[in-house]
Short mmCIF file of C-alpha atoms in Angstrom, two decimals:
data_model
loop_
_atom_site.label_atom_id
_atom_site.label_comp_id
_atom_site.label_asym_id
_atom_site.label_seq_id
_atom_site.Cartn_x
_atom_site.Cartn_y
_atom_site.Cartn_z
CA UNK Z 1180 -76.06 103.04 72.21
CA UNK Z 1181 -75.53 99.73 74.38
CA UNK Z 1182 -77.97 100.12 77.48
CA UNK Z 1183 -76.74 99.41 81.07
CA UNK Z 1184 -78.18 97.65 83.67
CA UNK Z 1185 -77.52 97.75 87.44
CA UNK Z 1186 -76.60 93.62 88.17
CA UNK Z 1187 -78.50 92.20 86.16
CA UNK Z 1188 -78.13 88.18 86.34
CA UNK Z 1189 -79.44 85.53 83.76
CA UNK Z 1190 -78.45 81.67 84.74
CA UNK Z 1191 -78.93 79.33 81.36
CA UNK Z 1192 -79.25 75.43 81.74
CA UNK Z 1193 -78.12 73.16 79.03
CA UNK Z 1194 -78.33 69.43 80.27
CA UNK Z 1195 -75.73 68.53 77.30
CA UNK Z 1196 -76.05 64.23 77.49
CA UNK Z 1197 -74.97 63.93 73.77
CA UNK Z 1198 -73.16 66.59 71.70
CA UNK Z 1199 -72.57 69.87 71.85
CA UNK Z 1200 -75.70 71.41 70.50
CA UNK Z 1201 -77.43 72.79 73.50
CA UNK Z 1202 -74.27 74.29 75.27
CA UNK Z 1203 -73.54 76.18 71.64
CA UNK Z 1204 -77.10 77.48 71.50
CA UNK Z 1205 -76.89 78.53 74.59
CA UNK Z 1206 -73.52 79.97 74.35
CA UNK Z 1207 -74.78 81.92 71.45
CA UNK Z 1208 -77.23 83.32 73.12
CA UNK Z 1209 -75.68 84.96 75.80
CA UNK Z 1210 -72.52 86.02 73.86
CA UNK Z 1211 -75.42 88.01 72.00
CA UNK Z 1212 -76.77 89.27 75.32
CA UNK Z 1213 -73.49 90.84 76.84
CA UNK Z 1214 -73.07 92.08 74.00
CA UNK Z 1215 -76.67 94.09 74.16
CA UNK Z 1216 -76.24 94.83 77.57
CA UNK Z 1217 -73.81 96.01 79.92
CA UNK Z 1218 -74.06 95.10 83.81
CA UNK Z 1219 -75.89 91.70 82.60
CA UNK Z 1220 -73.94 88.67 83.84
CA UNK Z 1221 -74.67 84.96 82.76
CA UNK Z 1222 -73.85 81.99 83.78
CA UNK Z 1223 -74.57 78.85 81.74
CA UNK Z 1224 -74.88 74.96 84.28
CA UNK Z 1225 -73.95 72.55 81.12
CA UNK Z 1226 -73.02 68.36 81.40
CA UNK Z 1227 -70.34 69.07 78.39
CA UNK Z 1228 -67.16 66.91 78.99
CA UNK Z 1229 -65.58 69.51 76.64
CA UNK Z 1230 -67.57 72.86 78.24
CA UNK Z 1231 -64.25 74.55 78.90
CA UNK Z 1232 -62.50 74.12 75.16
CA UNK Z 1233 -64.95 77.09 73.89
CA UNK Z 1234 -63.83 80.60 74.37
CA UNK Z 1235 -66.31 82.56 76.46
CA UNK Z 1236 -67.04 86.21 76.36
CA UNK Z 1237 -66.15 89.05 79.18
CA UNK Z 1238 -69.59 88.49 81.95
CA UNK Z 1239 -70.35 84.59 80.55
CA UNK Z 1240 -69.21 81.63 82.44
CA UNK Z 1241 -69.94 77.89 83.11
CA UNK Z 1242 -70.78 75.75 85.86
CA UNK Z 1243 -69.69 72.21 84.87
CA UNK Z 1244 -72.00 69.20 86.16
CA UNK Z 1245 -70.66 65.64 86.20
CA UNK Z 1246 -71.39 64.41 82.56
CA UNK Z 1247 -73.95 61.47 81.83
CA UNK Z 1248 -73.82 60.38 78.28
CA UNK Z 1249 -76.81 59.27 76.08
CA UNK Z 1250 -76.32 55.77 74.65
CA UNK Z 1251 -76.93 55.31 70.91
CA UNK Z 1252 -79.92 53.29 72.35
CA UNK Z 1253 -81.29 56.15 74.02
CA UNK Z 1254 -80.16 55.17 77.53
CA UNK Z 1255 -77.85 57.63 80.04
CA UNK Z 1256 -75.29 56.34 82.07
CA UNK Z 1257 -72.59 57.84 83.84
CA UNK Z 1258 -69.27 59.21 82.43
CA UNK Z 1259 -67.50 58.74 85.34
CA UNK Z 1260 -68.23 54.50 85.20
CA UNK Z 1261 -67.47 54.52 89.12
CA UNK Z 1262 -70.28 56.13 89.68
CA UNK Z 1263 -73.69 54.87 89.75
CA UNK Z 1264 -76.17 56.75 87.33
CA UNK Z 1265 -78.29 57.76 90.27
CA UNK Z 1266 -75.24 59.67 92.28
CA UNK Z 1267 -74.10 61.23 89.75
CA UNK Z 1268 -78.05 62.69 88.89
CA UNK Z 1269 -78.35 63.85 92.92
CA UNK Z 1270 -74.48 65.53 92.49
CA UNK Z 1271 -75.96 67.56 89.43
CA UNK Z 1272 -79.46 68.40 90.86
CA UNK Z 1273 -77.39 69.72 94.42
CA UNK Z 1274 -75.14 71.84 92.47
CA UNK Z 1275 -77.99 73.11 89.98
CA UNK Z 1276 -79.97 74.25 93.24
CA UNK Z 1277 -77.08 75.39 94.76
CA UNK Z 1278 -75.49 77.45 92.05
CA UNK Z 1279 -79.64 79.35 91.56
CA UNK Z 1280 -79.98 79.73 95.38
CA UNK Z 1281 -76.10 81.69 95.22
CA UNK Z 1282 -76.10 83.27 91.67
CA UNK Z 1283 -80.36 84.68 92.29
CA UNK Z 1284 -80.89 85.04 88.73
CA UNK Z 1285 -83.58 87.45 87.18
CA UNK Z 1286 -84.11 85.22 84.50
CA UNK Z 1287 -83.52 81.55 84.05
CA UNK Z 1288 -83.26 79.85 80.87
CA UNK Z 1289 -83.83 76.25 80.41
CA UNK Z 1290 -82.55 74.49 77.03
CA UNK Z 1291 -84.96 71.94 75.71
CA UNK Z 1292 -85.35 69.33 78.48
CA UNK Z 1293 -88.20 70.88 80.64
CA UNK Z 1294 -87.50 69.57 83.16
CA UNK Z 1295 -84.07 68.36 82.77
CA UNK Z 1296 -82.12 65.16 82.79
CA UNK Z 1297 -84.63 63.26 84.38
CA UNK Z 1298 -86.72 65.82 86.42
CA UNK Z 1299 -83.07 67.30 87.77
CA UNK Z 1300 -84.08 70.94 87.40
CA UNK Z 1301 -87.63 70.66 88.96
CA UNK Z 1302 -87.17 71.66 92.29
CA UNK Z 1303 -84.97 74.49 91.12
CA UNK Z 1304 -87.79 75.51 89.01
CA UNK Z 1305 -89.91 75.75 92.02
CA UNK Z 1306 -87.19 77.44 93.96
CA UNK Z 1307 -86.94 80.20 91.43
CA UNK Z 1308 -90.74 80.81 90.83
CA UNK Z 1309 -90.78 81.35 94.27
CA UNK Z 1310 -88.74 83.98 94.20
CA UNK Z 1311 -89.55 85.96 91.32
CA UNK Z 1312 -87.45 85.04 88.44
CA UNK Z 1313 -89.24 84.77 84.75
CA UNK Z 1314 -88.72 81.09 83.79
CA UNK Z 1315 -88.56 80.91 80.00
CA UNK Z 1316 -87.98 77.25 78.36
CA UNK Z 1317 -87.05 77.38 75.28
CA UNK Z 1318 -87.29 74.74 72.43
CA UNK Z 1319 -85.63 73.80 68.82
CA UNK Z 1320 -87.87 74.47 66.04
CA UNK Z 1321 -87.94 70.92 65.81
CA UNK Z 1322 -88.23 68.41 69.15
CA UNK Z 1323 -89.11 65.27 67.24
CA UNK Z 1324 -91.42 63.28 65.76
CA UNK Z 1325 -94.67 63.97 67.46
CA UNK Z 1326 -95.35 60.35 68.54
CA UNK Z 1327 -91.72 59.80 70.24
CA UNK Z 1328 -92.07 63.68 72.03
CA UNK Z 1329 -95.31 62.53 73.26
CA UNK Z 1330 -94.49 59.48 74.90
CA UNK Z 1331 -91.39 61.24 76.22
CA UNK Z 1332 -93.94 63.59 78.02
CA UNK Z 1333 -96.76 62.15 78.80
CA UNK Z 1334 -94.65 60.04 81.55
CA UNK Z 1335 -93.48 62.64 83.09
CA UNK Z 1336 -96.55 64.91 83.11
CA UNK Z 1337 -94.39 67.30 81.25
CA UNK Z 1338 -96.85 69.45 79.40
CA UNK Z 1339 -98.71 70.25 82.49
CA UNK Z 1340 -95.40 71.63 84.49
CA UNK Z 1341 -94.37 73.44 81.47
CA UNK Z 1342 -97.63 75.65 81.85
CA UNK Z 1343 -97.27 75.73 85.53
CA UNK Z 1344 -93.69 76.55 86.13
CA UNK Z 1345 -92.72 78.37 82.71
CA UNK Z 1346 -93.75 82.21 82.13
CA UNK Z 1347 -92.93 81.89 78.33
CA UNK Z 1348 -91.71 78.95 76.06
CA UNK Z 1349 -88.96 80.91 73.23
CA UNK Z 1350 -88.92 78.75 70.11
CA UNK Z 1351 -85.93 79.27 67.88
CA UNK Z 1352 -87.73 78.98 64.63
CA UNK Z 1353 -89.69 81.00 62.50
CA UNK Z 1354 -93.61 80.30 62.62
CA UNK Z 1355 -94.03 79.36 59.14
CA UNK Z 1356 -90.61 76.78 59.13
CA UNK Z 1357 -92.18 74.14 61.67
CA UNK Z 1358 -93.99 74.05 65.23
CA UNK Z 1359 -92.47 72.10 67.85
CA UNK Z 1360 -95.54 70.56 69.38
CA UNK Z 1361 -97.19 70.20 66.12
CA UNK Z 1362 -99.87 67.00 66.20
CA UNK Z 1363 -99.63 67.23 70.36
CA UNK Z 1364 -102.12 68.32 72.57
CA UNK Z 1365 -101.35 71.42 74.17
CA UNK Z 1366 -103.24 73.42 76.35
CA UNK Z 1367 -104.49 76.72 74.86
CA UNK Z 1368 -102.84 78.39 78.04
CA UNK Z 1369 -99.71 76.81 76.83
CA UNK Z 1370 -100.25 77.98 73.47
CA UNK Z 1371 -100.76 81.75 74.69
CA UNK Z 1372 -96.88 81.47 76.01
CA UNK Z 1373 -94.97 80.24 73.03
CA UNK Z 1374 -92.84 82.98 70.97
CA UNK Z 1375 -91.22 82.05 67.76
CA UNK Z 1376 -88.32 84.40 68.03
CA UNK Z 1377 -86.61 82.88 64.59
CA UNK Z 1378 -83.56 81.36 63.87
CA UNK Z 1379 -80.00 82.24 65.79
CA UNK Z 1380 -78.00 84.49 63.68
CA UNK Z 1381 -74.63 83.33 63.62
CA UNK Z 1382 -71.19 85.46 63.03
CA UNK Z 1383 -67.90 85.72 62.90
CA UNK Z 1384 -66.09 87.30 66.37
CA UNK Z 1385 -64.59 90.27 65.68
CA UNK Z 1386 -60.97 88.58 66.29
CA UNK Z 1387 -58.61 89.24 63.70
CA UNK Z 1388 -58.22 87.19 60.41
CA UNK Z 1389 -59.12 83.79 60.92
CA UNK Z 1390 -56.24 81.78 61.55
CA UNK Z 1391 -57.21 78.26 60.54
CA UNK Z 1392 -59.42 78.11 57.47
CA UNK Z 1393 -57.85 75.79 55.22
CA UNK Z 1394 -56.33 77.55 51.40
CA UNK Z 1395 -58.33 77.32 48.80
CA UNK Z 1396 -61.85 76.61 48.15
CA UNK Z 1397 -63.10 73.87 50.12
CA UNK Z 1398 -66.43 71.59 50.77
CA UNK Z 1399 -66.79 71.51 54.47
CA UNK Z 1400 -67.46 68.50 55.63
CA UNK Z 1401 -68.92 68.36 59.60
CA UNK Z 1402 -71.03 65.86 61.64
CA UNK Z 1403 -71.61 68.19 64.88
CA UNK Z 1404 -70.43 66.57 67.99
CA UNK Z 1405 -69.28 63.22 65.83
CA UNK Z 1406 -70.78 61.18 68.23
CA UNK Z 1407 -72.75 59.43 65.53
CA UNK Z 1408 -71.12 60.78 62.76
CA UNK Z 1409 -68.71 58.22 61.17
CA UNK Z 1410 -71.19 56.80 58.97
CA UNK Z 1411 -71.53 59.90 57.24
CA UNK Z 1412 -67.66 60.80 56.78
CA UNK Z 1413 -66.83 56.83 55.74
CA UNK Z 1414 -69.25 57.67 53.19
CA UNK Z 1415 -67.87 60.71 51.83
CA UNK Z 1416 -64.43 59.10 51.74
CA UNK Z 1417 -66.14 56.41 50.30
CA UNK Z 1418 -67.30 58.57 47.25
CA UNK Z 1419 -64.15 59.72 46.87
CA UNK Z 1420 -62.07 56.43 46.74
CA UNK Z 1421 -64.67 55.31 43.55
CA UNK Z 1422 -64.90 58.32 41.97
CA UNK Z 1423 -61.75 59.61 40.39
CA UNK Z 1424 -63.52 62.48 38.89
CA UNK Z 1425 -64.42 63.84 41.95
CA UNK Z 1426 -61.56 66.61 43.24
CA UNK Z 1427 -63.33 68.99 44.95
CA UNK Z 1428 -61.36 69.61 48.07
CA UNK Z 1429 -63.02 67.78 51.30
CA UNK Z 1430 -62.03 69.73 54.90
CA UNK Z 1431 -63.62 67.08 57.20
CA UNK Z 1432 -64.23 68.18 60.82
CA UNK Z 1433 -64.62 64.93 62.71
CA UNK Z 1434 -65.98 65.98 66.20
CA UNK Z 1435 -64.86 65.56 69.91
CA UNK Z 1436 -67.81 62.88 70.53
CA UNK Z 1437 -66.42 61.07 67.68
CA UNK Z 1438 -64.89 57.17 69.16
CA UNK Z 1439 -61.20 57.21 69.35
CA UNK Z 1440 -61.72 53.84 67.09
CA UNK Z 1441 -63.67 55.14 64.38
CA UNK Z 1442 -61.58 58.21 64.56
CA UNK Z 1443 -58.47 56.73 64.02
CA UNK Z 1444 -60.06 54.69 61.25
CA UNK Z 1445 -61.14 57.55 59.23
CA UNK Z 1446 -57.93 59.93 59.57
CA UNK Z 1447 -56.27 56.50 58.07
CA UNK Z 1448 -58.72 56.16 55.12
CA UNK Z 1449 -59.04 60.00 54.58
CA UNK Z 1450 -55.28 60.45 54.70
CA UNK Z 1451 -54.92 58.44 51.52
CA UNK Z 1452 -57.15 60.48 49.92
CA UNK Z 1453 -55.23 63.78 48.34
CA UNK Z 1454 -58.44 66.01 47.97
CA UNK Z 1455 -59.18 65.28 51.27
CA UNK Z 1456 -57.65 67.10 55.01
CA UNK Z 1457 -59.89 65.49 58.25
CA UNK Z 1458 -58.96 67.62 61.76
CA UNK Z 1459 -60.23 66.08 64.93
CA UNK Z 1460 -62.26 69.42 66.36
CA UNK Z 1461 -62.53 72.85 65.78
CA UNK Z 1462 -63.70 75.62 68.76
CA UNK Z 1463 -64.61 78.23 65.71
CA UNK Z 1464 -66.59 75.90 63.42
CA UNK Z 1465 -68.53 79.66 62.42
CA UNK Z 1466 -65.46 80.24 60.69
CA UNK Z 1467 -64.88 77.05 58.95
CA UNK Z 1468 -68.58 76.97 57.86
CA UNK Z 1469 -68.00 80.90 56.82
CA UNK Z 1470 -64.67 80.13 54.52
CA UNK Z 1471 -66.43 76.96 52.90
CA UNK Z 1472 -67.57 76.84 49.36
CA UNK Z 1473 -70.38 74.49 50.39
CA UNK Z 1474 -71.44 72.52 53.28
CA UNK Z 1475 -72.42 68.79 53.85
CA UNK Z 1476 -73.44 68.27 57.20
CA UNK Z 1477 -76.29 66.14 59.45
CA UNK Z 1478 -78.20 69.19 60.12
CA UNK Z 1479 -78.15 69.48 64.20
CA UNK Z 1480 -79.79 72.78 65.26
CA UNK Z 1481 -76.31 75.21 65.16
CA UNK Z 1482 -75.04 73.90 61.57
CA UNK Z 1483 -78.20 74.37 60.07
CA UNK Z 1484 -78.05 78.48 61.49
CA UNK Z 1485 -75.07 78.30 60.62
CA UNK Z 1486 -75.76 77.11 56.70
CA UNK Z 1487 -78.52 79.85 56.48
CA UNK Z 1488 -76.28 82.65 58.17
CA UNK Z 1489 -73.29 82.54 55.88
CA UNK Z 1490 -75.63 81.64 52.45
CA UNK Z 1491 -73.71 78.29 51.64
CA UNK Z 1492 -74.76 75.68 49.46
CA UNK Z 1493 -75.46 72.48 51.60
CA UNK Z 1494 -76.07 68.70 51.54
CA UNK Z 1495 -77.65 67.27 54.40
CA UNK Z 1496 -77.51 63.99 55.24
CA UNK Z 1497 -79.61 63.47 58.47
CA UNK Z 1498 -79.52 61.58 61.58
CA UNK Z 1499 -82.98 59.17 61.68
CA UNK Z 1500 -82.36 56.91 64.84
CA UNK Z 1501 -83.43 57.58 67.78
CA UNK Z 1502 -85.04 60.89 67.04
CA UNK Z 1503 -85.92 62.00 63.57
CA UNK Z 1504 -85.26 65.84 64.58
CA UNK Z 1505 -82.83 66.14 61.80
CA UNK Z 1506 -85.04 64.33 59.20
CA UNK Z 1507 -87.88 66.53 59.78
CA UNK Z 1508 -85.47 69.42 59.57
CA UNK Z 1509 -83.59 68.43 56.23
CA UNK Z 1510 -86.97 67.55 54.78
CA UNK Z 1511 -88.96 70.76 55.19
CA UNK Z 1512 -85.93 72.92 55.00
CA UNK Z 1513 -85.22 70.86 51.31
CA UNK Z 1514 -88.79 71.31 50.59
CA UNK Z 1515 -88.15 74.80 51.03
CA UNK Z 1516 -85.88 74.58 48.48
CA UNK Z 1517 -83.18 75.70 51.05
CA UNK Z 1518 -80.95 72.90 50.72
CA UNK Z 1519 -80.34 69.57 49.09
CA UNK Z 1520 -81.04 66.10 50.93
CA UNK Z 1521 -80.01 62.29 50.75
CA UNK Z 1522 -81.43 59.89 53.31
CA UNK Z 1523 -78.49 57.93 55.05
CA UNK Z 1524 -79.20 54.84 53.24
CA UNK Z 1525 -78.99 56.71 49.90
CA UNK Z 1526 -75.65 58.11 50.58
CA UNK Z 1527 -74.40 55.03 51.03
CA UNK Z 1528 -74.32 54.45 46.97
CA UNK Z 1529 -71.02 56.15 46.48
CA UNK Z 1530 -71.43 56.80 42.64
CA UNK Z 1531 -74.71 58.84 43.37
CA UNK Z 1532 -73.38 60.82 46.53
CA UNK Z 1533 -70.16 61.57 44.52
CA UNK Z 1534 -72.58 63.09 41.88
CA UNK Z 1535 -74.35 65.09 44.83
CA UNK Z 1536 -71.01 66.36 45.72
CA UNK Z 1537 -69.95 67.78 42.34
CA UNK Z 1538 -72.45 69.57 41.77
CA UNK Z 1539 -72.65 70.97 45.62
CA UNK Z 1540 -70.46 73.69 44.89
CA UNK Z 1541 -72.17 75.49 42.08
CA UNK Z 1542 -75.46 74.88 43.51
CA UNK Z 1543 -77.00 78.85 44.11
CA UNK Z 1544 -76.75 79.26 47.97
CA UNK Z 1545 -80.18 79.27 50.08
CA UNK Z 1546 -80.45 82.91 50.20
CA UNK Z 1547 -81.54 82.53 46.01
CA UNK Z 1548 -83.44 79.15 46.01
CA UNK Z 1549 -85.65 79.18 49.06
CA UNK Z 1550 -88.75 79.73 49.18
CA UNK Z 1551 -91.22 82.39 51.19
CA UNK Z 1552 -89.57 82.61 54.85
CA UNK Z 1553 -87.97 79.99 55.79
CA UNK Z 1554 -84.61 82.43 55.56
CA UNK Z 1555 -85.02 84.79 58.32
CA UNK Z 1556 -82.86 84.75 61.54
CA UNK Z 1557 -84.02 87.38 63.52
CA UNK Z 1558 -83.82 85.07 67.07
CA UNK Z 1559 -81.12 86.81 68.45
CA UNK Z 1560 -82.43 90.46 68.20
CA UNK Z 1561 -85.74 89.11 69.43
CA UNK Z 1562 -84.48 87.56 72.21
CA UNK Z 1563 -82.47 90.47 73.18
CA UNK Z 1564 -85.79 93.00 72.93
CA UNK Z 1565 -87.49 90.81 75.06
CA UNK Z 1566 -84.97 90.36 77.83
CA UNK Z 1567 -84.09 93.92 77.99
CA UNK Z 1568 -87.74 94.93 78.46
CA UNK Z 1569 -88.11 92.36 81.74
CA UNK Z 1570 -84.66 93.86 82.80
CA UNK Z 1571 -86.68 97.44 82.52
CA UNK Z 1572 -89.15 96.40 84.17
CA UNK Z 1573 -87.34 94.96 86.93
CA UNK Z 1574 -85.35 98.30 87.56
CA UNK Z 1575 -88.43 100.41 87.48
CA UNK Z 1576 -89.35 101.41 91.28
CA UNK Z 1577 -92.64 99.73 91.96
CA UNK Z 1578 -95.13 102.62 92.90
CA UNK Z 1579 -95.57 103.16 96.44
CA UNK Z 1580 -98.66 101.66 98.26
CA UNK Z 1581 -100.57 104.12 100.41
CA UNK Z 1582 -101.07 102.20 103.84
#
């Protein structure tokens, strides 16, 4: 029975500098959400150039805030290169308070950054507590190694306005699989707030047949975003090109952050290839991933769900400049026994990673080598239990005060 609420409003902020990993989270999320409920309406602020090429459920929409861009070095700077960084940070942080002080959400949801893109959602934050709304931030099972997080956050004071603005911090991991703050120190009142509501469960819409999974069986190939993710394709190409005994068929997904440069490069090289097909970008990668025979990937947040969902066999090889998020995810998840691993340097022998990748596809899928835990995906129910007892609580009459 799908419950209804009267107007019910949750606004989601995904500050989106590189890749597409927060707004898909976040899209997740609240695809899940309408689903759950009806009468609940959510809108998601993101910085995605490409925010508008997903499809978006009935009661979700996006606000679209000038884009800044992460350098590889770690630096932001404006998309627009007009505009100076700072104009482009007081345009977002105007329409961020604008769009709360119009939309008056009962719940606001703030992807990873805090605070956001340097301190933009602060006085929003404030705003909201103000009046009412639950403020819930919610984290990756894995931030990053605990010495970079910490001098991320001790500038800003972060640790102490999580614990005064936020009425609960969501992680999307299980317990056992990894702790976010691990090695920091956090305040026990802190502590007391975090939830590990699990993994995202990922699926397949409901659409019909999927229209473009590629014939035959096929090792998926995908670097996320592709903003950094050439290295990682040149080298499966690379495999290929000195190993004649490899013929697995290669679908390589390139990504829309990928440089028109490196892009064109690697269609070139790929296209000479016959075991291999390379597309530019696909809105439905849940499919892609779902139709694969096994997976080799740099194991951002949403692939990794994505592995575990649909049981595939996977290689990750993992980003480890400038955070080592997906090295400490690859590592405990291969500890795990959940998946296999090669460091980036290590892939780079294309005799050994060609060996990796024919045996990939008989490798048993996670679901029969992992170990204790590390399997279940139960964010997405969790999330919804939670939100529709606030929204309960919110339509409950508050009992009448005798003067």
């Amino acid at each position: 029975m799908m419950r209804r609420f009267e107007d019910a409003r949750i606004l989601m902020y995904s500050h989106d500098t590189f890749g597409l990993g927060h707004l898909r989270r976040c899209r997740t999320i609240a695809h899940s959400l309408v689903e759950d409920y009806r009468g609940l309406n959510i809108l998601i602020i993101s910085g995605a150039t490409i925010a508008g090429a997903f499809d978006y459920r009935a009661r979700v929409d996006f606000v679209k805030v000038p884009s800044v861009i992460k350098l590889r070095n770690g630096e932001y700077t404006s998309l627009a290169r007009h505009i100076d960084l700072h104009e482009t940070l007081k345009m977002r942080q105007s329409i961020i308070r604008h769009t709360a002080e119009t939309f008056q959400p009962d719940i606001f949801i703030v992807d990873k950054e805090p605070m956001g893109l340097k301190g933009e959602v602060e006085e929003t934050l404030a705003y909201l507590k103000s009046r009412g709304t639950t403020l819930v931030l919610g984290l990756r099972e894995v931030m990053d190694a605990p010495h970079l997080l910490e001098a991320e956050w001790k500038n800003n004071n972060v640790m102490r306005k999580i614990d005064q603005f936020y009425d609960t911090v969501w992680v999307y991991g299980p317990p056992d699989f990894y702790d976010p703050l691990i090695n920091l120190d956090v305040p026990v009142t802190l502590r007391d707030k975090m939830k590990f509501v699990g993994f995202l469960q990922r699926s397949l819409s409901n659409d019909n047949t999927p229209t473009h999974v590629p014939e035959g069986d096929y090792i998926l190939v995908t670097t996320g975003g592709g903003g950094d993710g050439a290295d990682l394709v040149h080298n499966v190409i690379h495999a290929y090109q000195q190993d004649p005994t490899l013929q697995h068929k290669a679908f390589i997904v390139l990504g829309p952050y990928m440089p028109a440069k490196q892009r064109a490069k690697l269609v070139k090289k790929g296209g000479k290839i016959p075991y291999i097909q390379v597309i530019e970008f696909d809105n439905r990668m849940e499919e892609l991933i779902a139709g694969a025979k096994a997976v080799v990937a740099m194991g951002g947040y949403n692939t990794y769900c994505e592995i575990l969902s649909f049981d595939k066999p996977a290689l990750i090889v993992p980003r480890v400049l400038p955070r080592e998020e997906q090295l400490i995810r690859a590592t405990r998840a291969a500890e795990l026994g959940l998946i296999e691993m090669l460091l980036p340097e290590e892939a780079e022998d294309p005799l050994r990673f060609a060996e990796v990748l024919k045996r990939l596809p008989d490798r048993p899928p996670p679901s029969q080598t992992g170990k204790g835990e590390g399997m279940r995906l139960e964010g997405l129910v969790h999330i919804s239990e939670i939100v529709g007892d606030w929204l309960d609580e919110r339509e409950q009459p508050l009992p009448a005060v005798a003067e």
